[in-house]
Short mmCIF file of C-alpha atoms and ligand atoms in Angstrom, two decimals:
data_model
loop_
_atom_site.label_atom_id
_atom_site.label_comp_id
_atom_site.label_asym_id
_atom_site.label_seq_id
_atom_site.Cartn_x
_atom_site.Cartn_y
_atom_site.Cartn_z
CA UNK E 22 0.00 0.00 0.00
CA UNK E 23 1.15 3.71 -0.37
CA UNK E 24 1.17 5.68 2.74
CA UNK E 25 1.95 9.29 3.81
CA UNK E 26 2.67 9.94 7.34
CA UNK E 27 2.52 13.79 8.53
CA UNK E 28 4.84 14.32 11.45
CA UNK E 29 8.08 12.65 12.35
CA UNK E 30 8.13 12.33 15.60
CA UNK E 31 7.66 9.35 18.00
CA UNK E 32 4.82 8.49 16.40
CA UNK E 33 5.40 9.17 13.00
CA UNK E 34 8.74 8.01 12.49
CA UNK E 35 7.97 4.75 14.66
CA UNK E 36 4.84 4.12 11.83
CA UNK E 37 6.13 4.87 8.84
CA UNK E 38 9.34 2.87 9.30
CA UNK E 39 7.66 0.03 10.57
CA UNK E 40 4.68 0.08 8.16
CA UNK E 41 8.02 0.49 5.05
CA UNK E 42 9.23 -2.86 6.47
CA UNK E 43 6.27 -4.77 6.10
CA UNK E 44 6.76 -4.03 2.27
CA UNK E 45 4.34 -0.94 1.85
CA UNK E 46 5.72 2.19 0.26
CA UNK E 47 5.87 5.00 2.65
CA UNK E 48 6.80 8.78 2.88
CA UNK E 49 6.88 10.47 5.84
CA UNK E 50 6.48 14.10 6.01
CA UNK E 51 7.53 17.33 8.26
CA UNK E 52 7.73 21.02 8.36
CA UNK E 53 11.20 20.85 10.54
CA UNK E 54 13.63 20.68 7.36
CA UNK E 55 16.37 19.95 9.50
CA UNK E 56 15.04 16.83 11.03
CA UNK E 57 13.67 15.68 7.62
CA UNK E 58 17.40 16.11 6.52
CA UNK E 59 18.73 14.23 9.40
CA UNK E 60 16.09 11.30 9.14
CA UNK E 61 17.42 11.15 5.35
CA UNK E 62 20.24 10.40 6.35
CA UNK E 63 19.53 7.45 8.71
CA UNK E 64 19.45 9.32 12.04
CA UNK E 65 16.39 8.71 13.69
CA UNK E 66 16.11 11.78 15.28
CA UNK E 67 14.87 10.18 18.76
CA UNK E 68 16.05 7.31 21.05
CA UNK E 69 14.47 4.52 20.19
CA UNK E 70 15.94 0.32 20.61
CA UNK E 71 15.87 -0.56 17.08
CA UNK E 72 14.71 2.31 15.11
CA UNK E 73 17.59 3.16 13.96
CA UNK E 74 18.99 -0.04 12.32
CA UNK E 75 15.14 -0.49 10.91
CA UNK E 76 14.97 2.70 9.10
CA UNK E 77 18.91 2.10 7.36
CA UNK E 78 17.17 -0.40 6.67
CA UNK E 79 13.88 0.76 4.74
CA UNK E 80 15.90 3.72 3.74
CA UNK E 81 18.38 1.44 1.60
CA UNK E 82 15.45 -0.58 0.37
CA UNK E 83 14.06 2.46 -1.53
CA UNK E 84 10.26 2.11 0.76
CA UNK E 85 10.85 5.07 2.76
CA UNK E 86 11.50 8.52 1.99
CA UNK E 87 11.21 11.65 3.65
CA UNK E 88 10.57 15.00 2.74
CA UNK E 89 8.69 18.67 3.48
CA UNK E 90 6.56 18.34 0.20
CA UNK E 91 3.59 17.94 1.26
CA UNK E 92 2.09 17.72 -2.03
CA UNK E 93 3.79 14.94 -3.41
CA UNK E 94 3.27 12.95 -0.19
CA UNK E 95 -0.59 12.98 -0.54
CA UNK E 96 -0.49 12.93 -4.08
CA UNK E 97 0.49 8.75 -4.29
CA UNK E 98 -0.88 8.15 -0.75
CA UNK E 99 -4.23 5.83 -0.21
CA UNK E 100 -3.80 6.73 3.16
CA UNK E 101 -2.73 9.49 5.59
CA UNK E 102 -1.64 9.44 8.81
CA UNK E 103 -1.69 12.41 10.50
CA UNK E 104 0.95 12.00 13.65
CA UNK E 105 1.42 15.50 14.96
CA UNK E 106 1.43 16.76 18.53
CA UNK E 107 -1.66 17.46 20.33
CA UNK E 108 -0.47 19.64 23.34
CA UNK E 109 -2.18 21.35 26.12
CA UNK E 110 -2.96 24.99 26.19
CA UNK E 111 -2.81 26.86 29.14
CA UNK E 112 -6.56 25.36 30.67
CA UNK E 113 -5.29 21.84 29.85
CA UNK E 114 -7.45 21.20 26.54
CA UNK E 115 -5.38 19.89 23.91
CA UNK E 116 -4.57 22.11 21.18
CA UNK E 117 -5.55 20.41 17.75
CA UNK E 118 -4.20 23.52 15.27
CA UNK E 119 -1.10 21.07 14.32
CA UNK E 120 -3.76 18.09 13.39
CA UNK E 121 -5.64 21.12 11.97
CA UNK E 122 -3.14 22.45 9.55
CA UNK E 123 -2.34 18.40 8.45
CA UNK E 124 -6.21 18.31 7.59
CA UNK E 125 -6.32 21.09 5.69
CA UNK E 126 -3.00 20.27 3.69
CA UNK E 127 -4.61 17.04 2.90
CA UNK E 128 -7.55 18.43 1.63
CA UNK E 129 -5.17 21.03 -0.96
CA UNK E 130 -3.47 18.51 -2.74
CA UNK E 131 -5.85 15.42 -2.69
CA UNK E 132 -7.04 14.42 -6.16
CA UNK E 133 -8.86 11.23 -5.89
CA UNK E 134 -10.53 8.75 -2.50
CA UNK E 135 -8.05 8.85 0.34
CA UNK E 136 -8.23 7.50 4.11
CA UNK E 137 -7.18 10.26 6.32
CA UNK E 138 -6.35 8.31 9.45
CA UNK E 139 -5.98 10.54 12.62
CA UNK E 140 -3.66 8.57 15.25
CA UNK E 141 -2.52 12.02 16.94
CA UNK E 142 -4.04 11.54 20.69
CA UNK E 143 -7.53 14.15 20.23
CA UNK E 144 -10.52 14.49 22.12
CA UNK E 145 -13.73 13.43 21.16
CA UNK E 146 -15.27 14.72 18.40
CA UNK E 147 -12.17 15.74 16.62
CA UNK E 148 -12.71 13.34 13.57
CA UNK E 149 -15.54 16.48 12.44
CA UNK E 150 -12.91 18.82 12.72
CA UNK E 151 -10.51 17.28 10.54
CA UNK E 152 -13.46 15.77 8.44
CA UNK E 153 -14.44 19.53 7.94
CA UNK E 154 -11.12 21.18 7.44
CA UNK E 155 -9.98 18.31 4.49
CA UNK E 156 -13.24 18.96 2.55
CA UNK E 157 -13.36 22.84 3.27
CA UNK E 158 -9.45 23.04 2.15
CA UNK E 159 -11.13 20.89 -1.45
CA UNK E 160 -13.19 24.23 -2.15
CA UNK E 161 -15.79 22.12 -3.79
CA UNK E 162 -13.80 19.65 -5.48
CA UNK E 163 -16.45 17.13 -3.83
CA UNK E 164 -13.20 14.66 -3.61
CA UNK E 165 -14.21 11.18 -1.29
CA UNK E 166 -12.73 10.44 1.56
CA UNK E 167 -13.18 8.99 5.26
CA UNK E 168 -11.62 10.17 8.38
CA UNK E 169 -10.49 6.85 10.85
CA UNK E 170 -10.04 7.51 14.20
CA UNK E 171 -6.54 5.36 15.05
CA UNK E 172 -5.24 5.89 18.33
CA UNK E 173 -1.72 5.09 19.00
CA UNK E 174 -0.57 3.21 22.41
CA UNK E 175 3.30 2.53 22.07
CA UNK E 176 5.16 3.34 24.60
CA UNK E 177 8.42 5.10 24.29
CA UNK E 178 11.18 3.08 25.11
CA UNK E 179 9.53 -0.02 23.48
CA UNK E 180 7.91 1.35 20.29
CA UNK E 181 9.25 -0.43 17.65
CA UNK E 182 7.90 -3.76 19.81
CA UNK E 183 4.56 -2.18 20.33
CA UNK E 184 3.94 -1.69 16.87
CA UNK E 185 5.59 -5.03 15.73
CA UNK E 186 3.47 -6.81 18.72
CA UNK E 187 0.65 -4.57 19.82
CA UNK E 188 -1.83 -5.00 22.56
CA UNK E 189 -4.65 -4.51 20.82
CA UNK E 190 -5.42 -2.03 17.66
CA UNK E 191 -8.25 0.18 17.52
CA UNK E 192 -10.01 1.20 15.04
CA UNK E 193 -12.92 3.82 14.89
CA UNK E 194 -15.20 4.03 11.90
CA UNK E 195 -18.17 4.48 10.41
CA UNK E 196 -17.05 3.57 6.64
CA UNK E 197 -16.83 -0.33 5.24
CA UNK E 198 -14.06 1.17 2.56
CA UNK E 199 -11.85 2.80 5.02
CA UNK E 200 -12.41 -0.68 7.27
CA UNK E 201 -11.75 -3.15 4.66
CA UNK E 202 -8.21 -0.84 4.05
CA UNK E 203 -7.50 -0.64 7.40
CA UNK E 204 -8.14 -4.47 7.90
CA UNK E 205 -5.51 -5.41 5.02
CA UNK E 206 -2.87 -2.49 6.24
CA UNK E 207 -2.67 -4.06 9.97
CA UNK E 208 -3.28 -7.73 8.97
CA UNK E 209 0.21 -8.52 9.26
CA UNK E 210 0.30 -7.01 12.60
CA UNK E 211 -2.97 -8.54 13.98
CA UNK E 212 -2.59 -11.54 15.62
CA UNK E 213 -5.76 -13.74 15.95
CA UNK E 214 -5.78 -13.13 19.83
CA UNK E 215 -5.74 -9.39 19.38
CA UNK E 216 -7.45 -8.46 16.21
CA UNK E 217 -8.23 -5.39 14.47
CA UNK E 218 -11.09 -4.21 17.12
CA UNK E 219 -13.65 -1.81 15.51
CA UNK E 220 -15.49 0.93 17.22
CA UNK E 221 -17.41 3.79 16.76
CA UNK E 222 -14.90 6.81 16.22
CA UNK E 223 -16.00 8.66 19.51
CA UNK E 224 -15.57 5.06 21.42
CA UNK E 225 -11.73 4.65 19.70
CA UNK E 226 -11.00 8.77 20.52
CA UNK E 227 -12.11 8.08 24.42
CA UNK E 228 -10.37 4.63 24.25
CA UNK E 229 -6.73 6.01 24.31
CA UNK E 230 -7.42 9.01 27.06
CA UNK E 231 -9.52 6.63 28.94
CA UNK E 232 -6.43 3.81 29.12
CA UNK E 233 -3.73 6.72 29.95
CA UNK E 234 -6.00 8.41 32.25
CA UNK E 235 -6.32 5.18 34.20
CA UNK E 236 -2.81 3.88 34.15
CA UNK E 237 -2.16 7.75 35.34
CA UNK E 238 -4.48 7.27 38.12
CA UNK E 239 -2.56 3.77 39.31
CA UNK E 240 0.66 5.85 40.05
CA UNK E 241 -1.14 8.83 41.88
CA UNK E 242 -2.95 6.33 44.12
CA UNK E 243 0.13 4.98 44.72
CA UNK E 244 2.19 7.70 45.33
CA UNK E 245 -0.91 9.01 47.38
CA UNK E 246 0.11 6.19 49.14
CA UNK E 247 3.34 5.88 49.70
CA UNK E 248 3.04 9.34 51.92
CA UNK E 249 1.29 7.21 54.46
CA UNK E 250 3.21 4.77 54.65
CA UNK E 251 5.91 6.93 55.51
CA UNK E 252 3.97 7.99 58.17
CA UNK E 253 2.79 4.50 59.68
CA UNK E 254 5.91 2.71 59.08
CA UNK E 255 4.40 1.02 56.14
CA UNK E 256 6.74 0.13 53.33
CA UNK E 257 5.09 0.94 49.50
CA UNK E 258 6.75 -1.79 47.86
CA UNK E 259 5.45 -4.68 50.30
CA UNK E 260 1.94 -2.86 49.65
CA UNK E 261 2.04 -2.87 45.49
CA UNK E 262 3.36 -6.22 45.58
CA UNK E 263 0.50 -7.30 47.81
CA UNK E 264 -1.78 -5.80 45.90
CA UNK E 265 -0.56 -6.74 42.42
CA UNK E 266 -1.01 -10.60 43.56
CA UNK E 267 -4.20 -9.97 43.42
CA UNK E 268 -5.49 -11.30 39.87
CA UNK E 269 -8.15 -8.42 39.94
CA UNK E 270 -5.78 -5.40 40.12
CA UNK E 271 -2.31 -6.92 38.51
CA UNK E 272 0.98 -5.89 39.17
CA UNK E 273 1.81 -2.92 36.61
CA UNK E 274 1.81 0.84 37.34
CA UNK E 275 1.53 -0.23 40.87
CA UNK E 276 5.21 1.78 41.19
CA UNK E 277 5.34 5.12 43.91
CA UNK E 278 7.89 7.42 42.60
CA UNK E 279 8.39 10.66 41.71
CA UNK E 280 5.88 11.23 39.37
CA UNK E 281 4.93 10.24 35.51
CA UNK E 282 6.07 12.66 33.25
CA UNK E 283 6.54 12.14 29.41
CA UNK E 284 4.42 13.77 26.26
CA UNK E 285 1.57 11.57 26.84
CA UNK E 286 0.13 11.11 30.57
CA UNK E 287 0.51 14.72 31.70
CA UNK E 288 -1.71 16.70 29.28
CA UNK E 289 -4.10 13.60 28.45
CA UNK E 290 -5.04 13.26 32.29
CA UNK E 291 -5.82 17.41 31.98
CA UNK E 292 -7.60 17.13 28.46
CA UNK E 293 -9.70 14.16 29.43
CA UNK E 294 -10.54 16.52 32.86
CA UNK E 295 -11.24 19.06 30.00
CA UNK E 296 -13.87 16.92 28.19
CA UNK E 297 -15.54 16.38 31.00
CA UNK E 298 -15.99 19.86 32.24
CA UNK E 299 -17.01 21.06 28.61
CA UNK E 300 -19.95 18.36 28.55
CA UNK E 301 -20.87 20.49 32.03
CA UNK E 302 -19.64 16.85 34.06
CA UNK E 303 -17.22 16.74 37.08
CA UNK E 304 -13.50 15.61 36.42
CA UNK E 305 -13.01 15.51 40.26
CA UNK E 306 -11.10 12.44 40.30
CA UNK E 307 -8.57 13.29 37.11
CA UNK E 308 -7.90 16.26 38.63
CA UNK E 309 -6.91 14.96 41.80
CA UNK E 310 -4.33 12.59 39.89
CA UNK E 311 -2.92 15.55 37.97
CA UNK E 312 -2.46 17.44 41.59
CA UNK E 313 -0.74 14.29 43.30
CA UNK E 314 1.34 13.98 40.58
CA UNK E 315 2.35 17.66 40.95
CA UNK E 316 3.11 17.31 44.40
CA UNK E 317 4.72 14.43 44.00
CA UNK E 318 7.32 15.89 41.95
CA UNK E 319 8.23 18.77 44.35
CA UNK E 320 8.27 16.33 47.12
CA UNK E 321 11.79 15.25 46.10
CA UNK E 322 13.14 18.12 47.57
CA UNK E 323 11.23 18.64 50.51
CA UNK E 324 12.71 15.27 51.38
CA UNK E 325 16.43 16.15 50.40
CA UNK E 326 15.53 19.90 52.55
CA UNK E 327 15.56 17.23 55.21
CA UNK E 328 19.10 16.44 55.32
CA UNK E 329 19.84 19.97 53.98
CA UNK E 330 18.13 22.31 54.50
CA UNK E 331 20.07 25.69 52.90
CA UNK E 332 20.51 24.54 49.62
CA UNK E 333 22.36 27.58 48.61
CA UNK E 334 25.92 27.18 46.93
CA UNK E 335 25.10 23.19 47.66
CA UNK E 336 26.53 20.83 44.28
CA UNK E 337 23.69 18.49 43.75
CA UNK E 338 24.21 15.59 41.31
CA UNK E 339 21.15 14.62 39.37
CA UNK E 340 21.13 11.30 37.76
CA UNK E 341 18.21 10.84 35.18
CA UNK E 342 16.77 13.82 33.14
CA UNK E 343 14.65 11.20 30.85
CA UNK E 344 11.39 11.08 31.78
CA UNK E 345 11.26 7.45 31.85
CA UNK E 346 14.25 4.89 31.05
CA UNK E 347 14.83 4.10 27.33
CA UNK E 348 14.10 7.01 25.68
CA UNK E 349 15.73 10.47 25.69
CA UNK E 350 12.06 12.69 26.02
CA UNK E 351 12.35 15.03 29.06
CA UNK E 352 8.77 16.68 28.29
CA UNK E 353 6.94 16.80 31.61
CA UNK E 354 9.83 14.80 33.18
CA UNK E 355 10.49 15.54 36.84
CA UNK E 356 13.57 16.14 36.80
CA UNK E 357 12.94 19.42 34.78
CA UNK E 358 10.33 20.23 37.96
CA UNK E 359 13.05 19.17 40.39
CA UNK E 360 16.07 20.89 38.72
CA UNK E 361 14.33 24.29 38.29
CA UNK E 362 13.32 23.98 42.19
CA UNK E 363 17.20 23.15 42.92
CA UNK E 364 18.18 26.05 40.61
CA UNK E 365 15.62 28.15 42.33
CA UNK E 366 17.18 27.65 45.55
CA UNK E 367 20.36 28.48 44.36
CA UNK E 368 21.72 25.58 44.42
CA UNK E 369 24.62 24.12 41.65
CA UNK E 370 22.81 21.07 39.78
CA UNK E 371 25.45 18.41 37.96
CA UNK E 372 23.10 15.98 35.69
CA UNK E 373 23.45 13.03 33.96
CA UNK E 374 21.39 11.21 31.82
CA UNK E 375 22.59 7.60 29.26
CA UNK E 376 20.42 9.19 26.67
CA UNK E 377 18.81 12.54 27.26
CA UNK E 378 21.36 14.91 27.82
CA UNK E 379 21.15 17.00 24.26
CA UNK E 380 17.06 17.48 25.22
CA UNK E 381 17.70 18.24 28.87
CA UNK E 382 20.29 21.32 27.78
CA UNK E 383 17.16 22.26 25.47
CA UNK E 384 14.53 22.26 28.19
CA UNK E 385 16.92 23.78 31.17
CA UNK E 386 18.28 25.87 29.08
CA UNK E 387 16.53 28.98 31.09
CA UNK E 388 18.56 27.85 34.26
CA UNK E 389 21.73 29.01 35.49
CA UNK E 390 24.37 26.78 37.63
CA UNK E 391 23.46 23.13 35.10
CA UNK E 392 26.13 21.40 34.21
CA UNK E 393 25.75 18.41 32.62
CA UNK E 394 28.30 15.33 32.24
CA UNK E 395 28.77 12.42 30.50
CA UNK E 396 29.57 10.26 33.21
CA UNK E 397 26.81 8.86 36.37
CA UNK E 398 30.40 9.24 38.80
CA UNK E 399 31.19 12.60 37.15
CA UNK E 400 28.31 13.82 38.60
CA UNK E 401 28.62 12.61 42.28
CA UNK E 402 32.25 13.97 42.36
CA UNK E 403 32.35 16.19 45.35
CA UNK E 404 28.88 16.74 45.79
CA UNK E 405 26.64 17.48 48.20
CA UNK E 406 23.77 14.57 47.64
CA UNK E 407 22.57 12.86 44.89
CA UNK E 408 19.14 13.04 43.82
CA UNK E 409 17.90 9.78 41.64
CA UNK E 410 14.94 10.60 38.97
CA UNK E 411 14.84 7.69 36.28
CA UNK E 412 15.20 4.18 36.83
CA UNK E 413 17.78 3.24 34.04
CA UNK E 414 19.13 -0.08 34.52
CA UNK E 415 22.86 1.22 34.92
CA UNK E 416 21.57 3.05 38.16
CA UNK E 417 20.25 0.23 40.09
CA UNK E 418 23.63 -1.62 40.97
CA UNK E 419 26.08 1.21 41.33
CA UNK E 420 29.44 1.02 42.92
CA UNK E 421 28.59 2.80 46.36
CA UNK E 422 31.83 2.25 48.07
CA UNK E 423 33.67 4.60 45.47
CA UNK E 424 30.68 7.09 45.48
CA UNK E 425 30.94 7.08 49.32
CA UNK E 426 34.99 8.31 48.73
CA UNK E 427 34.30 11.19 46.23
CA UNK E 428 30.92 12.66 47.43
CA UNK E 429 31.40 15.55 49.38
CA UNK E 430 28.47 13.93 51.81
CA UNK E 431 26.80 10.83 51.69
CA UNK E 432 23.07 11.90 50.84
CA UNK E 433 20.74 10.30 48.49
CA UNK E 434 17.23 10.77 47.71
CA UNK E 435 16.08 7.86 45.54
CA UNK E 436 12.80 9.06 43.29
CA UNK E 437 12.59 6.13 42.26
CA UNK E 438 13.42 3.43 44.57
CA UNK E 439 15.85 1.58 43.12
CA UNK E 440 18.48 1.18 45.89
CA UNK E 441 18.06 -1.08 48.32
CA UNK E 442 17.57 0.77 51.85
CA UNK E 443 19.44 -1.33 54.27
CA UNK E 444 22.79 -1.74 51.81
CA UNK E 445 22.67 2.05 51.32
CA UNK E 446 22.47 3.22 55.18
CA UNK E 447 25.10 0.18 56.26
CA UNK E 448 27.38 2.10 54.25
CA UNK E 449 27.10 4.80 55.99
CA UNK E 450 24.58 7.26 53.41
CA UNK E 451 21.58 9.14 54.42
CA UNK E 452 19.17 7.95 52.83
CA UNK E 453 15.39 8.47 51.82
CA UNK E 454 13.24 6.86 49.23
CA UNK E 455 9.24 7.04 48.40
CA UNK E 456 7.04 5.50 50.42
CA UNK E 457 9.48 3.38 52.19
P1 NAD O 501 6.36 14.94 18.44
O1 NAD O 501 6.23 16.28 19.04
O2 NAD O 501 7.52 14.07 18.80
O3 NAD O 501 6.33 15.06 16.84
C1 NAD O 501 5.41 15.82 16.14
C2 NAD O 501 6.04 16.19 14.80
O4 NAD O 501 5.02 16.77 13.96
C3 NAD O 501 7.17 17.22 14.89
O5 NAD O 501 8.33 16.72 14.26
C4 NAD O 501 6.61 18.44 14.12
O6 NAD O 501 7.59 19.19 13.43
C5 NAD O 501 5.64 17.77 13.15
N1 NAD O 501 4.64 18.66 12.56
C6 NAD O 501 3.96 19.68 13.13
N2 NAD O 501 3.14 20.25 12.23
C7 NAD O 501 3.29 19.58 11.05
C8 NAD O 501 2.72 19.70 9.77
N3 NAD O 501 1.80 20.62 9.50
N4 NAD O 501 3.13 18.85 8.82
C9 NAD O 501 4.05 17.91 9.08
N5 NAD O 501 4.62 17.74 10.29
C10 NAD O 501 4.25 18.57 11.27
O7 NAD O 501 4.99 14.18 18.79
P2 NAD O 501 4.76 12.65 19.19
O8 NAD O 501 5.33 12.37 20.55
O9 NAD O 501 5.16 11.78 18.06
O10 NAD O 501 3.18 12.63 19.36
C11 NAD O 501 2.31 12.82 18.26
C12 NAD O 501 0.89 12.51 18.73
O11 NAD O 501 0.77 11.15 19.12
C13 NAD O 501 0.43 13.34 19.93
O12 NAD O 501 -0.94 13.61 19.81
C14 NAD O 501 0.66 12.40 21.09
O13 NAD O 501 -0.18 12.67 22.18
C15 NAD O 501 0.34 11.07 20.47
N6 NAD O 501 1.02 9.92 21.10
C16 NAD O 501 2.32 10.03 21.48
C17 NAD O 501 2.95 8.92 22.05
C18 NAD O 501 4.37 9.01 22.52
O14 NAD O 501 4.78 8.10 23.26
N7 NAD O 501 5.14 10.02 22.16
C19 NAD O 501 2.26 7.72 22.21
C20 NAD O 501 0.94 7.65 21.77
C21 NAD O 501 0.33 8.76 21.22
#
């Protein structure tokens, strides 16, 4: 099949590549030249296991190309994915000009039937919007086409597997053409335990806030949590893992932390709240999740205020800027929240990240006193506490003897409990944790 893809992103990139190596012919499309000229070249742009090696590969193979002509894109597609960002405006609805503009672009250069599929994450009712904008942008060419509601559910970190092995796909329609296309375009990704499922297009648009917004509310009831059981002398862990035995409730997003961050969780949580207030119904409980979530990012240094309380002229070594581990987004990450608080407080921050240094210079670029490093014991190297914020794998068994000798004093506050409490204080290091 011929595809266009508008937006290179996480998304984008992540579908087009993998929809070029199951043999269709895809071209991928952006208004950032200089990414387009980077993804020409093989770069991927983002972190991402695999991406890389599986667009060299599609690349070489002559089924993926991309480009800033829009035109040409649409012109040889028989369907469009439109795979831009969706995010919040100041009141927390999700702004929709991006998947606008794509919509209307469409509808310029489209000469004969196309399937504009919208997998951008939109509230409901959307698919009118861009239904409206691609035949309004025809000026009465009459032109058929059908806007599918597709929402996408990879998860960064593990996208390439999500889209190779997916959950479940959802489809929301109300057209038997665009279905039958859609069928044969995911049938090689459709297993017969998770087939293509069909829905209404409101039911597919609610499906994807409705899943985030509940795997959203698992961590703030947990991190709700873990509070008291600081308090009673309850330890969060033993408490998820009890729960998560239980076949009802499962084990997963059952983690206290420091709070979710990423490009997906924060501003769906607050556009889903949105919705609901604009149909004149409560969003009592969403917003409660975003608020927890807020406080449980600024709780990191209350907790390391403990052990020091003038932070002033203090070196504090970050380790993790990614918002989660396996990717390199920091959008929404805590330790963008955290680091600005440090900053605030005058304190000198020393960061690093495996993967997400380049974006975390971008985002704290505002700050003064951030110095990042390429090295986790760079960063611990005379300072005065460490503050943990992503659970990368190269974190959990570190060498605490050594940090012990170089760190000016022995403090760590673990956002994401990954050290193990009683190994960390025999050594000597103050120590405090979530929920534990
Ligand atoms: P992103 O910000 O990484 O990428 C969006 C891209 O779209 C940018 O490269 C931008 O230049 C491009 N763009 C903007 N306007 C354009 C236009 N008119 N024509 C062509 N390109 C244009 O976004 P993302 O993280 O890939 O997310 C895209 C959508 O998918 C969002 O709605 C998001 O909520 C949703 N989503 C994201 C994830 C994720 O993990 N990142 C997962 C599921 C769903």
């Amino acid at each position: 099949m011929m595809i266009a893809v508008f937006g290179t992103g996480y998304v984008g990139t992540v579908t087009g590549t993998c929809f070029a190596d199951l043999g269709n012919r895809v071209v991928c499309v952006d208004v950032d030249e200089a990414r387009i000229a980077r993804l020409r070249g093989g770069d991927p742009v983002i972190y991402e296991p695999g991406l890389k090696e599986l667009l060299q590969k599609n690349l070489k193979a002559g089924r993926l190309e991309f480009t800033s002509e829009a035109g040409r894109a649409v012109d040889g597609a028989d369907v469009v994915f439109i795979c831009v960002g969706t995010p919040p405006r100041l009141n927390g609805e999700a702004d929709l000009s991006y998947v606008q503009n794509v919509a209307r672009t469409i509808g310029t250069h489209m000469r004969d039937y196309k399937v504009v599929v919208n997998k951008s994450t939109v509230p409901v009712g959307t698919y009118d919007l861009v239904r409206r904008a691609v035949r309004d942008a025809q000026e009465g060419r009459g032109i058929p086409f059908d806007v599918v509601s597709n929402p996408e559910f990879l998860r960064e970190g593990a996208a390439v597997r999500d889209f190779q092995n997916p959950d479940r796909i959802v489809v929301g329609t109300d057209s038997e053409r665009a279905k039958e296309t859609l069928s044969k375009l995911y049938g090689p990704v459709a297993r017969a335990t998770r087939p293509v499922m069909f829905t209404t297009i409101p039911s597919a648009e609610l499906i994807k806030y409705a899943s985030n917004a509940m795997l959203a509310t698992r961590i703030s009831f947990m991190n709700e949590l873990s509070h008291l059981c600081e308090t009673v002398g309850a330890d969060i862990t033993d408490v998820a893992k009890g729960m998560g035995l239980d076949s009802r409730i499962g084990s997963r997003f059952l983690h206290a932390g420091c709070g979710y961050g990423g490009s997906c969780f924060p501003k769906d949580v607050k556009a889903l709240a949105q919705l609901l207030e604009q149909q004149g119904l409560t969003s009592t409980l969403l917003q409660a999740v975003d608020y927890i979530n807020e406080r449980q990012k600024r709780s990191v240094v209350q907790k390391l205020k403990k052990f020091l309380p003038d932070l002033e002229g203090k070196t504090i070594a970050v380790w993790g800027l990614a918002f989660k581990p396996r990717t390199d987004d920091v959008r929404e990450a805590p330790s963008v929240t955290v680091i600005e608080q440090l900053a605030r407080a005058y304190a000198k921050v020393r960061a690093f990240d495996p993967e997400a240094i380049e974006n975390g210079r971008r985002a704290l670029a505002h700050l003064s006193g951030v110095e990042f490093v390429k090295d986790a014991y760079a960063a611990v190297e005379g300072a005065d506490a460490l503050v943990i914020l992503t659970e990368w794998d190269e974190f959990r068994e570190p060498d605490l003897g050594r940090m012990k000798e170089v760190m000016r004093a022995p403090i760590i506050v673990d956002g994401r409990n990954i050290l193990v409490p009683r190994e960390v204080q025999a050594l000597g290091f103050m120590y405090a944790s979530i929920g534990r």
